[in-house]
mmCIF file of C-alpha atoms in Angstrom:
data_model
loop_
_atom_site.group_PDB
_atom_site.id
_atom_site.type_symbol
_atom_site.label_atom_id
_atom_site.label_comp_id
_atom_site.label_asym_id
_atom_site.label_seq_id
_atom_site.Cartn_x
_atom_site.Cartn_y
_atom_site.Cartn_z
ATOM 1 C CA MET A 1 26.184 5.265 -0.181
ATOM 2 C CA LEU A 2 23.468 7.298 1.545
ATOM 3 C CA ASP A 3 22.889 6.661 5.239
ATOM 4 C CA SER A 4 19.424 5.158 5.676
ATOM 5 C CA SER A 5 19.396 5.273 9.489
ATOM 6 C CA HIS A 6 17.410 8.523 9.395
ATOM 7 C CA TYR A 7 15.224 7.564 6.457
ATOM 8 C CA PHE A 8 11.554 8.183 7.241
ATOM 9 C CA ASP A 9 9.954 7.819 3.810
ATOM 10 C CA TRP A 10 9.316 4.079 3.832
ATOM 11 C CA ALA A 11 5.833 4.596 2.389
ATOM 12 C CA ALA A 12 7.508 5.803 -0.818
ATOM 13 C CA THR A 13 9.933 2.903 -0.990
ATOM 14 C CA ALA A 14 11.663 0.589 1.438
ATOM 15 C CA PRO A 15 15.445 0.175 1.236
ATOM 16 C CA ALA A 16 15.970 -3.230 -0.336
ATOM 17 C CA ASP A 17 17.240 -6.020 1.897
ATOM 18 C CA PRO A 18 20.738 -6.816 0.523
ATOM 19 C CA ASP A 19 20.565 -10.460 1.587
ATOM 20 C CA ILE A 20 17.300 -10.908 -0.290
ATOM 21 C CA LEU A 21 18.691 -9.370 -3.464
ATOM 22 C CA ARG A 22 21.834 -11.500 -3.337
ATOM 23 C CA GLU A 23 19.912 -14.742 -2.779
ATOM 24 C CA ALA A 24 17.436 -13.880 -5.531
ATOM 25 C CA LEU A 25 20.270 -13.046 -7.931
ATOM 26 C CA ASP A 26 22.008 -16.353 -7.237
ATOM 27 C CA PHE A 27 18.679 -18.119 -7.714
ATOM 28 C CA SER A 28 18.020 -16.468 -11.075
ATOM 29 C CA LEU A 29 21.573 -17.153 -12.247
ATOM 30 C CA GLU A 30 21.099 -20.813 -11.409
ATOM 31 C CA HIS A 31 17.692 -21.045 -13.114
ATOM 32 C CA TRP A 32 18.453 -18.951 -16.183
ATOM 33 C CA GLY A 33 16.035 -20.414 -18.738
ATOM 34 C CA ASN A 34 12.829 -18.873 -20.034
ATOM 35 C CA PRO A 35 10.010 -20.460 -17.979
ATOM 36 C CA SER A 36 7.855 -20.630 -21.107
ATOM 37 C CA SER A 37 10.383 -22.704 -23.075
ATOM 38 C CA ILE A 38 9.690 -26.435 -23.249
ATOM 39 C CA HIS A 39 13.319 -27.600 -23.235
ATOM 40 C CA GLY A 40 15.235 -28.598 -20.127
ATOM 41 C CA ALA A 41 16.441 -25.132 -19.187
ATOM 42 C CA GLY A 42 12.932 -23.757 -19.562
ATOM 43 C CA SER A 43 11.388 -26.564 -17.533
ATOM 44 C CA ASP A 44 13.935 -25.963 -14.784
ATOM 45 C CA ALA A 45 13.043 -22.256 -14.684
ATOM 46 C CA ARG A 46 9.328 -23.078 -14.730
ATOM 47 C CA GLU A 47 9.686 -25.375 -11.719
ATOM 48 C CA ALA A 48 11.668 -22.677 -9.904
ATOM 49 C CA LEU A 49 9.003 -20.082 -10.671
ATOM 50 C CA GLU A 50 6.227 -22.326 -9.395
ATOM 51 C CA ARG A 51 8.151 -22.921 -6.166
ATOM 52 C CA CYS A 52 8.245 -19.153 -5.693
ATOM 53 C CA ARG A 53 4.504 -18.985 -6.327
ATOM 54 C CA SER A 54 3.854 -21.710 -3.765
ATOM 55 C CA ASP A 55 6.090 -19.978 -1.223
ATOM 56 C CA VAL A 56 4.210 -16.714 -1.690
ATOM 57 C CA ALA A 57 0.838 -18.443 -1.405
ATOM 58 C CA ALA A 58 1.869 -20.232 1.785
ATOM 59 C CA VAL A 59 2.782 -16.942 3.485
ATOM 60 C CA LEU A 60 -0.374 -15.180 2.289
ATOM 61 C CA GLY A 61 -2.558 -18.141 3.228
ATOM 62 C CA VAL A 62 -4.172 -18.576 -0.193
ATOM 63 C CA PRO A 63 -4.020 -21.193 -2.996
ATOM 64 C CA ALA A 64 -0.962 -21.034 -5.242
ATOM 65 C CA GLY A 65 -3.240 -20.856 -8.284
ATOM 66 C CA SER A 66 -4.557 -17.482 -7.109
ATOM 67 C CA ILE A 67 -1.137 -15.781 -7.275
ATOM 68 C CA TYR A 68 0.054 -13.900 -10.358
ATOM 69 C CA PHE A 69 3.393 -12.144 -10.692
ATOM 70 C CA THR A 70 3.259 -8.657 -12.224
ATOM 71 C CA SER A 71 5.563 -5.698 -12.781
ATOM 72 C CA GLY A 72 4.428 -3.901 -9.614
ATOM 73 C CA GLY A 73 1.542 -2.561 -7.585
ATOM 74 C CA THR A 74 0.276 -0.332 -10.383
ATOM 75 C CA GLU A 75 -0.130 -3.216 -12.831
ATOM 76 C CA SER A 76 -1.674 -5.367 -10.108
ATOM 77 C CA ASP A 77 -4.290 -2.643 -9.649
ATOM 78 C CA HIS A 78 -4.817 -2.177 -13.393
ATOM 79 C CA LEU A 79 -5.366 -5.811 -14.375
ATOM 80 C CA PRO A 80 -8.694 -6.376 -12.575
ATOM 81 C CA LEU A 81 -9.898 -2.818 -13.138
ATOM 82 C CA LEU A 82 -9.322 -2.909 -16.889
ATOM 83 C CA SER A 83 -10.950 -6.328 -17.145
ATOM 84 C CA VAL A 84 -14.346 -4.613 -16.945
ATOM 85 C CA LEU A 85 -13.707 -3.322 -20.495
ATOM 86 C CA ASN A 86 -14.381 -6.866 -21.712
ATOM 87 C CA ARG A 87 -18.012 -6.593 -20.657
ATOM 88 C CA PRO A 88 -20.481 -6.208 -23.528
ATOM 89 C CA GLN A 89 -22.434 -3.548 -21.669
ATOM 90 C CA LYS A 90 -21.045 -0.528 -19.881
ATOM 91 C CA GLY A 91 -21.950 0.086 -16.280
ATOM 92 C CA SER A 92 -20.473 1.725 -13.216
ATOM 93 C CA VAL A 93 -17.369 1.166 -11.104
ATOM 94 C CA LEU A 94 -16.818 2.447 -7.567
ATOM 95 C CA LEU A 95 -13.529 3.719 -6.177
ATOM 96 C CA SER A 96 -13.025 5.299 -2.796
ATOM 97 C CA GLN A 97 -11.876 8.902 -2.935
ATOM 98 C CA LEU A 98 -8.745 7.829 -1.033
ATOM 99 C CA GLU A 99 -7.307 5.610 -3.770
ATOM 100 C CA HIS A 100 -3.746 5.743 -5.040
ATOM 101 C CA PRO A 101 -3.229 7.414 -8.451
ATOM 102 C CA ALA A 102 -2.722 3.926 -9.926
ATOM 103 C CA ASN A 103 -6.456 3.430 -9.517
ATOM 104 C CA ARG A 104 -7.703 6.993 -9.521
ATOM 105 C CA GLU A 105 -6.029 7.997 -12.794
ATOM 106 C CA MET A 106 -6.828 4.748 -14.597
ATOM 107 C CA ALA A 107 -10.469 5.204 -13.673
ATOM 108 C CA LYS A 108 -10.426 8.384 -15.753
ATOM 109 C CA SER A 109 -9.634 6.238 -18.790
ATOM 110 C CA LEU A 110 -12.650 4.073 -18.043
ATOM 111 C CA SER A 111 -14.755 7.202 -17.851
ATOM 112 C CA ALA A 112 -13.466 8.255 -21.264
ATOM 113 C CA CYS A 113 -14.594 4.851 -22.586
ATOM 114 C CA GLY A 114 -18.154 5.452 -21.435
ATOM 115 C CA TRP A 115 -18.075 3.867 -17.991
ATOM 116 C CA LYS A 116 -19.557 5.692 -15.034
ATOM 117 C CA VAL A 117 -16.987 6.157 -12.268
ATOM 118 C CA ILE A 118 -18.536 6.690 -8.840
ATOM 119 C CA GLU A 119 -16.422 8.157 -6.026
ATOM 120 C CA VAL A 120 -17.160 6.669 -2.624
ATOM 121 C CA LYS A 121 -16.827 9.297 0.068
ATOM 122 C CA ALA A 122 -14.680 8.920 3.162
ATOM 123 C CA ASP A 123 -15.548 10.491 6.495
ATOM 124 C CA LYS A 124 -13.536 13.324 8.067
ATOM 125 C CA ASP A 125 -11.281 10.748 9.741
ATOM 126 C CA GLY A 126 -10.242 9.257 6.415
ATOM 127 C CA ILE A 127 -12.327 6.087 6.752
ATOM 128 C CA VAL A 128 -14.560 4.610 4.052
ATOM 129 C CA SER A 129 -17.486 2.917 5.761
ATOM 130 C CA PRO A 130 -19.398 -0.110 4.434
ATOM 131 C CA GLU A 131 -22.509 2.067 4.511
ATOM 132 C CA SER A 132 -20.845 4.608 2.226
ATOM 133 C CA VAL A 133 -19.902 1.860 -0.226
ATOM 134 C CA ILE A 134 -23.325 0.224 -0.267
ATOM 135 C CA GLY A 135 -25.054 3.587 -0.494
ATOM 136 C CA SER A 136 -23.021 4.396 -3.620
ATOM 137 C CA LEU A 137 -23.815 1.171 -5.479
ATOM 138 C CA GLN A 138 -26.109 1.154 -8.479
ATOM 139 C CA ASP A 139 -27.823 -1.757 -10.196
ATOM 140 C CA ASP A 140 -25.170 -1.709 -12.934
ATOM 141 C CA SER A 141 -22.162 -1.560 -10.566
ATOM 142 C CA VAL A 142 -19.651 -4.283 -11.413
ATOM 143 C CA TYR A 143 -16.479 -3.266 -9.583
ATOM 144 C CA VAL A 144 -15.503 -1.785 -6.202
ATOM 145 C CA CYS A 145 -11.999 -0.736 -5.131
ATOM 146 C CA VAL A 146 -10.952 0.277 -1.617
ATOM 147 C CA MET A 147 -7.358 0.382 -0.392
ATOM 148 C CA ALA A 148 -6.486 -1.433 2.840
ATOM 149 C CA VAL A 149 -4.185 1.263 4.273
ATOM 150 C CA ASN A 150 -4.007 4.811 2.984
ATOM 151 C CA ASN A 151 -0.518 5.786 1.883
ATOM 152 C CA GLU A 152 -0.771 9.371 3.184
ATOM 153 C CA THR A 153 -2.788 9.204 6.404
ATOM 154 C CA GLY A 154 -2.197 5.597 7.426
ATOM 155 C CA ALA A 155 -5.955 5.110 7.870
ATOM 156 C CA ILE A 156 -6.854 1.409 7.995
ATOM 157 C CA GLN A 157 -9.978 0.764 5.967
ATOM 158 C CA PRO A 158 -12.626 -1.739 7.139
ATOM 159 C CA ILE A 159 -12.119 -3.981 4.112
ATOM 160 C CA TYR A 160 -13.592 -7.095 5.774
ATOM 161 C CA ASP A 161 -16.759 -5.274 6.806
ATOM 162 C CA ILE A 162 -17.006 -3.882 3.282
ATOM 163 C CA ALA A 163 -16.547 -7.380 1.832
ATOM 164 C CA ASP A 164 -19.307 -8.706 4.106
ATOM 165 C CA ALA A 165 -21.620 -5.857 3.121
ATOM 166 C CA LEU A 166 -21.001 -6.504 -0.573
ATOM 167 C CA GLU A 167 -21.692 -10.204 -0.090
ATOM 168 C CA ASP A 168 -24.993 -9.381 1.585
ATOM 169 C CA TRP A 169 -25.904 -6.855 -1.124
ATOM 170 C CA GLY A 170 -24.975 -9.389 -3.786
ATOM 171 C CA SER A 171 -27.188 -12.095 -2.290
ATOM 172 C CA LYS A 172 -30.191 -10.289 -3.759
ATOM 173 C CA ARG A 173 -28.569 -9.264 -7.043
ATOM 174 C CA ARG A 174 -25.198 -9.532 -8.800
ATOM 175 C CA LYS A 175 -22.296 -8.899 -6.427
ATOM 176 C CA PRO A 176 -19.682 -6.483 -7.793
ATOM 177 C CA PHE A 177 -16.057 -7.584 -7.987
ATOM 178 C CA PHE A 178 -14.180 -6.302 -4.897
ATOM 179 C CA HIS A 179 -10.519 -5.309 -5.294
ATOM 180 C CA VAL A 180 -8.266 -4.230 -2.425
ATOM 181 C CA ASP A 181 -5.025 -2.279 -2.864
ATOM 182 C CA CYS A 182 -2.752 -3.833 -0.210
ATOM 183 C CA VAL A 183 0.468 -2.090 -1.263
ATOM 184 C CA GLN A 184 0.761 -0.070 1.972
ATOM 185 C CA ALA A 185 -0.671 -2.856 4.128
ATOM 186 C CA ALA A 186 1.721 -5.725 3.390
ATOM 187 C CA GLY A 187 4.312 -5.985 6.128
ATOM 188 C CA LYS A 188 2.549 -3.245 8.104
ATOM 189 C CA ILE A 189 -0.673 -4.818 9.415
ATOM 190 C CA GLU A 190 -2.132 -8.314 9.540
ATOM 191 C CA LEU A 191 -4.158 -9.264 6.467
ATOM 192 C CA ASP A 192 -6.667 -12.029 5.768
ATOM 193 C CA LEU A 193 -6.881 -12.413 2.002
ATOM 194 C CA ALA A 194 -8.971 -15.553 2.338
ATOM 195 C CA HIS A 195 -11.839 -13.519 3.789
ATOM 196 C CA LYS A 196 -14.935 -14.226 1.723
ATOM 197 C CA GLY A 197 -15.819 -11.408 -0.607
ATOM 198 C CA ILE A 198 -12.293 -10.145 -1.313
ATOM 199 C CA ASP A 199 -11.898 -11.001 -4.994
ATOM 200 C CA SER A 200 -8.438 -9.590 -5.680
ATOM 201 C CA ALA A 201 -5.607 -7.686 -4.037
ATOM 202 C CA ALA A 202 -2.503 -5.828 -5.213
ATOM 203 C CA PHE A 203 1.002 -5.937 -3.709
ATOM 204 C CA SER A 204 4.361 -4.351 -4.516
ATOM 205 C CA ALA A 205 7.736 -5.814 -3.531
ATOM 206 C CA HIS A 206 9.617 -2.556 -3.087
ATOM 207 C CA LYS A 207 7.317 -1.539 -0.232
ATOM 208 C CA ILE A 208 8.392 -4.610 1.739
ATOM 209 C CA ARG A 209 12.180 -4.510 1.175
ATOM 210 C CA GLY A 210 12.154 -6.354 -2.129
ATOM 211 C CA PRO A 211 13.294 -4.945 -5.500
ATOM 212 C CA ARG A 212 11.419 -2.523 -7.706
ATOM 213 C CA GLY A 213 9.676 -3.866 -10.793
ATOM 214 C CA ILE A 214 7.917 -6.879 -9.292
ATOM 215 C CA GLY A 215 4.405 -7.089 -7.893
ATOM 216 C CA LEU A 216 1.723 -9.597 -7.029
ATOM 217 C CA LEU A 217 -1.910 -9.913 -7.890
ATOM 218 C CA TYR A 218 -4.039 -12.172 -5.733
ATOM 219 C CA ALA A 219 -7.215 -13.196 -7.544
ATOM 220 C CA ALA A 220 -9.678 -15.438 -5.735
ATOM 221 C CA LYS A 221 -11.527 -16.184 -8.943
ATOM 222 C CA SER A 222 -10.579 -16.036 -12.585
ATOM 223 C CA PHE A 223 -11.264 -13.035 -14.773
ATOM 224 C CA THR A 224 -10.617 -12.188 -18.403
ATOM 225 C CA PRO A 225 -7.786 -9.681 -18.786
ATOM 226 C CA PHE A 226 -8.212 -6.783 -21.168
ATOM 227 C CA LEU A 227 -4.526 -6.770 -22.134
ATOM 228 C CA ARG A 228 -3.359 -9.853 -24.045
ATOM 229 C CA GLY A 229 -0.034 -11.245 -25.163
ATOM 230 C CA GLY A 230 1.967 -14.425 -24.974
ATOM 231 C CA GLY A 231 -0.279 -15.999 -22.369
ATOM 232 C CA GLN A 232 2.125 -16.143 -19.415
ATOM 233 C CA GLU A 233 0.682 -16.246 -15.886
ATOM 234 C CA LYS A 234 -2.305 -18.210 -17.192
ATOM 235 C CA GLY A 235 -3.038 -15.406 -19.621
ATOM 236 C CA VAL A 236 -3.633 -12.835 -16.873
ATOM 237 C CA ARG A 237 -0.259 -11.112 -17.217
ATOM 238 C CA SER A 238 1.637 -11.764 -20.434
ATOM 239 C CA GLY A 239 5.359 -11.128 -20.720
ATOM 240 C CA THR A 240 8.467 -13.167 -19.925
ATOM 241 C CA GLU A 241 8.406 -13.992 -16.225
ATOM 242 C CA ASN A 242 10.741 -12.180 -13.830
ATOM 243 C CA LEU A 243 12.257 -15.079 -11.919
ATOM 244 C CA PHE A 244 14.654 -12.867 -9.957
ATOM 245 C CA GLY A 245 11.765 -10.682 -8.841
ATOM 246 C CA ALA A 246 9.524 -13.629 -8.002
ATOM 247 C CA LYS A 247 12.173 -15.163 -5.755
ATOM 248 C CA ALA A 248 12.961 -11.826 -4.125
ATOM 249 C CA PHE A 249 9.284 -11.153 -3.419
ATOM 250 C CA ALA A 250 8.836 -14.603 -1.915
ATOM 251 C CA LEU A 251 11.828 -14.010 0.353
ATOM 252 C CA ALA A 252 10.615 -10.540 1.358
ATOM 253 C CA LEU A 253 7.180 -11.846 2.296
ATOM 254 C CA ASP A 254 8.686 -14.726 4.251
ATOM 255 C CA ARG A 255 10.812 -12.293 6.265
ATOM 256 C CA TYR A 256 8.602 -9.229 6.637
ATOM 257 C CA TYR A 257 4.929 -10.154 6.109
ATOM 258 C CA ILE A 258 3.056 -9.800 9.391
ATOM 259 C CA HIS A 259 1.176 -12.940 10.381
ATOM 260 C CA LYS A 260 0.940 -15.431 13.211
ATOM 261 C CA GLY A 261 3.424 -17.743 11.514
ATOM 262 C CA ASN A 262 6.052 -15.032 11.894
ATOM 263 C CA PRO A 263 6.109 -14.130 15.631
ATOM 264 C CA ALA A 264 9.010 -11.723 15.144
ATOM 265 C CA SER A 265 6.891 -9.626 12.787
ATOM 266 C CA LEU A 266 4.100 -9.364 15.359
ATOM 267 C CA SER A 267 6.551 -8.296 18.050
ATOM 268 C CA ARG A 268 8.005 -5.678 15.730
ATOM 269 C CA LEU A 269 4.501 -4.354 15.041
ATOM 270 C CA GLU A 270 3.815 -3.943 18.760
ATOM 271 C CA ARG A 271 7.089 -2.061 19.265
ATOM 272 C CA GLN A 272 6.245 0.248 16.387
ATOM 273 C CA ARG A 273 2.849 1.014 17.889
ATOM 274 C CA GLU A 274 4.525 2.102 21.130
ATOM 275 C CA TRP A 275 7.209 4.166 19.373
ATOM 276 C CA THR A 276 4.680 5.893 17.130
ATOM 277 C CA ARG A 277 2.425 6.649 20.089
ATOM 278 C CA ASN A 278 5.341 8.412 21.787
ATOM 279 C CA PHE A 279 6.313 10.160 18.548
ATOM 280 C CA ILE A 280 2.810 11.614 18.138
ATOM 281 C CA ARG A 281 2.808 12.749 21.760
ATOM 282 C CA GLY A 282 6.048 14.586 21.106
ATOM 283 C CA LEU A 283 4.757 16.209 17.923
ATOM 284 C CA LEU A 284 1.688 17.497 19.749
ATOM 285 C CA GLU A 285 3.952 19.305 22.224
ATOM 286 C CA ILE A 286 5.106 21.547 19.366
ATOM 287 C CA LYS A 287 3.049 24.739 19.213
ATOM 288 C CA GLY A 288 0.312 24.670 16.589
ATOM 289 C CA VAL A 289 0.901 21.135 15.312
ATOM 290 C CA ARG A 290 -2.147 19.237 14.092
ATOM 291 C CA MET A 291 -2.345 15.565 13.285
ATOM 292 C CA LEU A 292 -4.015 14.732 9.996
ATOM 293 C CA PRO A 293 -6.673 13.384 10.349
ATOM 294 C CA TYR A 294 -7.425 15.352 13.509
ATOM 295 C CA ASN A 295 -8.823 12.421 15.467
ATOM 296 C CA ARG A 296 -5.393 10.812 15.525
ATOM 297 C CA GLU A 297 -4.554 13.266 18.299
ATOM 298 C CA ASP A 298 -6.678 11.072 20.578
ATOM 299 C CA GLU A 299 -4.797 7.882 21.462
ATOM 300 C CA ALA A 300 -8.104 6.061 21.757
ATOM 301 C CA ASN A 301 -8.254 6.097 17.950
ATOM 302 C CA GLU A 302 -4.789 4.703 17.271
ATOM 303 C CA GLY A 303 -6.190 1.311 16.272
ATOM 304 C CA SER A 304 -7.725 2.921 13.191
ATOM 305 C CA TYR A 305 -4.318 3.876 11.811
ATOM 306 C CA SER A 306 -1.164 2.120 10.736
ATOM 307 C CA PRO A 307 1.664 2.894 13.173
ATOM 308 C CA TRP A 308 4.022 3.056 10.201
ATOM 309 C CA VAL A 309 2.566 6.259 8.702
ATOM 310 C CA VAL A 310 2.043 9.601 10.451
ATOM 311 C CA GLN A 311 0.907 12.824 8.808
ATOM 312 C CA ALA A 312 1.052 16.170 10.566
ATOM 313 C CA ALA A 313 0.743 19.856 9.703
ATOM 314 C CA PHE A 314 3.097 22.543 11.015
ATOM 315 C CA PRO A 315 1.144 25.747 10.304
ATOM 316 C CA GLY A 316 3.460 28.524 9.183
ATOM 317 C CA ILE A 317 6.047 26.105 7.764
ATOM 318 C CA PRO A 318 5.360 24.929 4.197
ATOM 319 C CA GLY A 319 5.740 21.171 3.936
ATOM 320 C CA GLN A 320 8.494 21.435 1.333
ATOM 321 C CA VAL A 321 10.428 23.767 3.638
ATOM 322 C CA MET A 322 10.212 21.233 6.474
ATOM 323 C CA GLU A 323 11.235 18.435 4.110
ATOM 324 C CA ARG A 324 14.266 20.330 2.802
ATOM 325 C CA ALA A 325 15.346 21.602 6.207
ATOM 326 C CA LEU A 326 15.374 18.061 7.569
ATOM 327 C CA SER A 327 17.114 16.718 4.470
ATOM 328 C CA VAL A 328 20.046 19.109 4.985
ATOM 329 C CA ASP A 329 20.815 17.247 8.207
ATOM 330 C CA GLY A 330 20.241 13.808 6.675
ATOM 331 C CA PHE A 331 16.652 13.237 7.839
ATOM 332 C CA TYR A 332 14.420 12.154 4.957
ATOM 333 C CA ILE A 333 10.635 12.617 5.030
ATOM 334 C CA SER A 334 8.067 13.589 2.378
ATOM 335 C CA THR A 335 5.118 15.865 1.759
ATOM 336 C CA GLY A 336 2.897 13.049 0.546
ATOM 337 C CA SER A 337 2.692 10.331 -2.074
ATOM 338 C CA ALA A 338 5.868 9.971 -4.144
ATOM 339 C CA CYS A 339 3.692 9.198 -7.165
ATOM 340 C CA SER A 340 2.262 12.729 -7.092
ATOM 341 C CA SER A 341 5.223 14.619 -5.641
ATOM 342 C CA GLY A 342 5.398 16.886 -8.678
ATOM 343 C CA SER A 343 1.861 18.109 -8.112
ATOM 344 C CA HIS A 344 0.565 20.578 -5.546
ATOM 345 C CA ALA A 345 -2.817 18.822 -5.520
ATOM 346 C CA ARG A 346 -3.637 16.911 -2.333
ATOM 347 C CA PRO A 347 -6.840 14.991 -3.129
ATOM 348 C CA ILE A 348 -6.601 12.839 -0.004
ATOM 349 C CA LEU A 349 -6.448 15.861 2.283
ATOM 350 C CA ASP A 350 -9.145 17.567 0.234
ATOM 351 C CA SER A 351 -11.418 14.619 0.949
ATOM 352 C CA LEU A 352 -10.897 15.170 4.689
ATOM 353 C CA GLY A 353 -11.843 18.844 4.476
ATOM 354 C CA ILE A 354 -8.373 20.009 5.499
ATOM 355 C CA SER A 355 -7.833 23.768 5.131
ATOM 356 C CA ALA A 356 -5.528 25.170 2.442
ATOM 357 C CA ALA A 357 -3.067 26.398 5.069
ATOM 358 C CA GLU A 358 -2.809 23.004 6.735
ATOM 359 C CA LYS A 359 -2.503 21.207 3.390
ATOM 360 C CA GLU A 360 0.465 23.397 2.513
ATOM 361 C CA ALA A 361 2.038 22.684 5.888
ATOM 362 C CA ALA A 362 1.456 18.914 5.847
ATOM 363 C CA VAL A 363 4.295 16.372 5.865
ATOM 364 C CA ARG A 364 4.386 12.604 6.109
ATOM 365 C CA PHE A 365 6.655 10.540 8.341
ATOM 366 C CA SER A 366 6.758 6.850 7.483
ATOM 367 C CA PHE A 367 8.673 4.042 9.135
ATOM 368 C CA GLY A 368 9.815 0.519 8.361
ATOM 369 C CA SER A 369 11.396 -2.638 9.677
ATOM 370 C CA GLU A 370 14.819 -1.037 10.124
ATOM 371 C CA THR A 371 13.554 2.106 11.862
ATOM 372 C CA THR A 372 14.813 2.286 15.438
ATOM 373 C CA GLN A 373 13.347 3.918 18.511
ATOM 374 C CA GLU A 374 16.507 5.989 18.851
ATOM 375 C CA ALA A 375 16.190 7.277 15.298
ATOM 376 C CA MET A 376 12.582 8.312 15.908
ATOM 377 C CA VAL A 377 13.610 10.220 19.032
ATOM 378 C CA GLU A 378 16.331 11.969 17.028
ATOM 379 C CA LEU A 379 13.811 12.792 14.296
ATOM 380 C CA LEU A 380 11.481 14.360 16.835
ATOM 381 C CA GLU A 381 14.283 16.530 18.195
ATOM 382 C CA GLU A 382 15.256 17.596 14.687
ATOM 383 C CA VAL A 383 11.644 18.506 13.869
ATOM 384 C CA ARG A 384 11.417 20.533 17.064
ATOM 385 C CA GLY A 385 14.560 22.398 16.059
ATOM 386 C CA VAL A 386 13.184 23.248 12.619
ATOM 387 C CA ALA A 387 9.877 24.378 14.116
ATOM 388 C CA GLU A 388 11.622 26.647 16.639
ATOM 389 C CA LYS A 389 13.784 28.151 13.905
ATOM 390 C CA PHE A 390 10.933 28.993 11.550
ATOM 391 C CA LEU A 391 8.248 29.838 14.095
ATOM 392 C CA ALA A 392 10.400 31.869 16.475
#
């Protein structure tokens, strides 16, 4: 088994919590029926599934009826976005230029179907402002998508201010549906899904130490799904329910979701802020290193970024070289989103106006609940060693 003590690619996936997987497996073995069957075994599984839904809702602070289990973050993003295809008249949808490929690539399909896809610009610090969103709206805009935390830069987006601005804009005309991708935010920052104006949000279990293949969609109000089937999940997401995944996700949220009802999670967040602050200070002592976005070099701006994701450029050292050099010694980082690792394109960095040389030299360090201060210190020393070797 690989040693995960020096694993710094938590934004790609979090090592699953063994205790959660074991408990979820026992749970699914006990409640083995199909939740859609009307006989005793099915009814037992249905009751178990609804308990999981209630547990999830209690942690997230929303009604149980607003929670839908899906196959992952990608499907949770697709369901509300594709629902616009049910509209009799085509219009426009807005996505920030920082979105994950799950949204960005699917939007291309909407464009091919005759919808106008509008890209909302971010500023040079990787932040999408409410003004940028409102300024991009058109009279026929029906959908807006902005992620809560960017998976490459760690930039925290002002989703509540955006929601408020959309509510105000919608008071004079039809308010567009507002979807938030929370995949990189869950278990990393505090979230308030009940904030008025947030219509839906996507989550993925494997980012918060649950298993792969299970996600959540929070939907504050009903919508008509474009994809149809057997009618499970109140018709929003058809397909036989994944009881193992539902239980595992509920357990992962209970243990790792950051909120006031989980004081240990808040304490862990504060420790991570301190460790990341020191880590960035150490990186900046290396000749030529630049933080991406640049303003993260100023500690006064640290509140605008998740302490769990750090991106930096080591000019003169291609990112893949840094990644491989660290991997040889058992330190695992990445050059960006795992979902686009086979591509040299860096649309997020392009949106920030990062130079070609710095894009090539950019790497991402990401941390999680099991990351230790000692491991981060060791990572910094290892990075220094690689930089000295290649820049000597």
